[in-house]
Short mmCIF file of C-alpha atoms and ligand atoms in Angstrom, two decimals:
data_model
loop_
_atom_site.label_atom_id
_atom_site.label_comp_id
_atom_site.label_asym_id
_atom_site.label_seq_id
_atom_site.Cartn_x
_atom_site.Cartn_y
_atom_site.Cartn_z
CA MET Y 3 4.63 0.38 10.65
CA PRO Y 4 2.08 3.24 10.69
CA THR Y 5 1.53 5.17 13.92
CA CYS Y 6 -1.78 6.83 14.75
CA ASN Y 7 -1.46 10.61 15.09
CA LYS Y 8 -4.44 10.83 17.43
CA CYS Y 9 -3.60 8.22 20.09
CA GLY Y 10 0.03 7.47 19.24
CA ALA Y 11 -0.56 3.71 18.94
CA LYS Y 12 1.63 1.82 16.53
CA TRP Y 13 -0.52 -0.31 14.23
CA SER Y 14 0.50 -3.93 14.10
CA TYR Y 15 1.48 -5.55 10.81
CA ARG Y 16 -1.64 -7.72 10.80
CA LYS Y 17 -4.03 -4.86 11.67
CA THR Y 18 -2.52 -2.63 8.98
CA LEU Y 19 -2.83 -5.36 6.37
CA ILE Y 20 -6.46 -5.98 7.33
CA LYS Y 21 -7.18 -2.22 7.10
CA MET Y 22 -5.63 -2.12 3.63
CA MET Y 23 -7.58 -5.16 2.49
CA PHE Y 24 -11.02 -4.28 3.74
CA THR Y 25 -11.21 -0.51 3.49
CA PHE Y 26 -10.94 1.47 0.27
CA GLY Y 27 -9.54 4.94 -0.25
CA THR Y 28 -7.00 6.80 1.83
CA VAL Y 29 -9.09 7.13 5.01
CA LYS Y 30 -8.43 4.37 7.55
CA LYS Y 31 -9.92 4.15 11.03
CA CYS Y 32 -7.39 3.55 13.80
CA PRO Y 33 -7.96 0.05 15.24
CA TYR Y 34 -7.09 1.38 18.72
CA CYS Y 35 -8.96 4.71 19.10
CA ASN Y 36 -11.32 4.39 16.10
CA LYS Y 37 -10.44 7.91 14.87
CA ARG Y 38 -10.03 8.64 11.17
CA GLN Y 39 -6.48 8.62 9.84
CA HIS Y 40 -5.36 9.45 6.33
CA ILE Y 41 -2.63 7.83 4.29
CA ASN Y 42 -0.26 10.78 3.82
CA ALA Y 43 0.85 12.27 0.53
CA ALA Y 44 4.45 11.00 0.92
CA THR Y 45 3.19 7.42 1.17
CA ARG Y 46 0.96 7.84 -1.86
CA LYS Y 47 3.90 9.20 -3.85
CA ARG Y 48 6.14 6.35 -2.69
CA THR Y 49 3.62 3.64 -3.55
CA GLY Y 50 2.99 5.32 -6.91
CA LYS Y 51 6.72 5.25 -7.68
CA VAL Y 52 7.13 1.64 -6.54
CA SER Y 53 4.17 0.51 -8.60
CA SER Y 54 5.54 2.18 -11.74
CA PHE Y 55 8.88 0.42 -11.12
CA VAL Y 56 6.96 -2.84 -10.95
CA VAL Y 57 4.37 -2.31 -13.66
CA ILE Y 58 6.62 -0.93 -16.43
CA PRO Y 59 9.14 -3.83 -16.37
CA LEU Y 60 6.28 -6.26 -16.00
CA LEU Y 61 4.66 -4.94 -19.16
CA SER Y 62 7.85 -4.63 -21.20
CA LEU Y 63 9.83 -7.71 -20.11
CA PRO Y 64 7.52 -10.35 -21.58
CA ALA Y 65 7.98 -8.86 -25.04
CA PHE Y 66 11.77 -9.28 -24.75
CA LEU Y 67 11.76 -12.66 -23.09
CA ASN Y 68 8.92 -14.15 -25.09
CA LEU Y 69 7.10 -15.31 -21.97
CA SER Y 70 3.75 -17.00 -22.08
CA LEU Y 71 0.60 -15.28 -20.83
CA LYS Y 72 0.33 -17.77 -17.98
CA ILE Y 73 3.78 -16.84 -16.63
CA ILE Y 74 2.99 -13.13 -16.98
CA ILE Y 75 -0.26 -13.50 -15.02
CA ILE Y 76 1.33 -15.62 -12.28
CA GLY Y 77 4.30 -13.24 -12.10
CA SER Y 78 2.00 -10.22 -11.80
CA LEU Y 79 0.04 -11.91 -9.03
CA ILE Y 80 3.19 -12.77 -7.07
CA ILE Y 81 4.60 -9.25 -7.46
CA SER Y 82 1.28 -7.64 -6.46
CA LEU Y 83 1.11 -9.89 -3.42
CA LEU Y 84 4.69 -9.04 -2.40
CA PHE Y 85 3.95 -5.35 -2.88
CA PHE Y 86 0.84 -5.69 -0.72
CA MET Y 87 2.77 -7.52 2.01
CA LEU Y 88 5.29 -4.67 2.11
CA LEU Y 89 2.66 -1.93 2.40
CA PRO Y 90 2.50 -1.85 6.23
CA PHE Y 91 6.22 -0.97 6.27
CA ILE Y 92 5.88 2.05 4.01
CA ILE Y 93 2.57 3.54 5.13
CA GLU Y 94 2.55 6.77 7.14
CA LEU Y 95 -0.56 8.40 8.54
CA SER Y 96 -1.73 11.96 9.00
CA ASN Y 97 -4.74 13.55 10.72
CA GLN Y 98 -5.87 15.40 7.63
CA GLU Y 99 -6.16 14.65 3.98
CA GLU Y 100 -2.93 15.86 2.38
CA SER Y 101 -2.89 17.16 -1.14
CA ASP Y 102 -0.51 15.59 -3.64
CA TRP Y 103 0.77 19.00 -4.74
ZN1 LIG K 206 -5.47 5.85 17.23
#
C-alpha cells in the first residue's frame, strides 16, 4: 500500500482505490495531510509492463482461439478490473515528479 512521503501515513486500500478512480494523472493528494504526492517512476514502469503483459495476449489470443467479440469484451473488462483492484498494492509515492528516464 502506498505511504505518504510528507506525513508518513499509509494509505488504506479503499482510499488508494478512490484516489485512483477519481483523480487523473500522476499527482494524488494525500487523504491524511492533503499534500501533493506523485506516483513514482518505478510504479509507472511496473504498471506499463503489467499492462503490456495483459494487453498483448488479450489482443492475440482471440485470433488463435476463435473467440467471439462478446467474450473478448467481457474478458477485457474482467482483466482491467482485476488490474485496477491490484493497483493499491503496487503503487509507490514520491514528493516530486520523477522522470521516466
Ligand atoms: Zn500525507
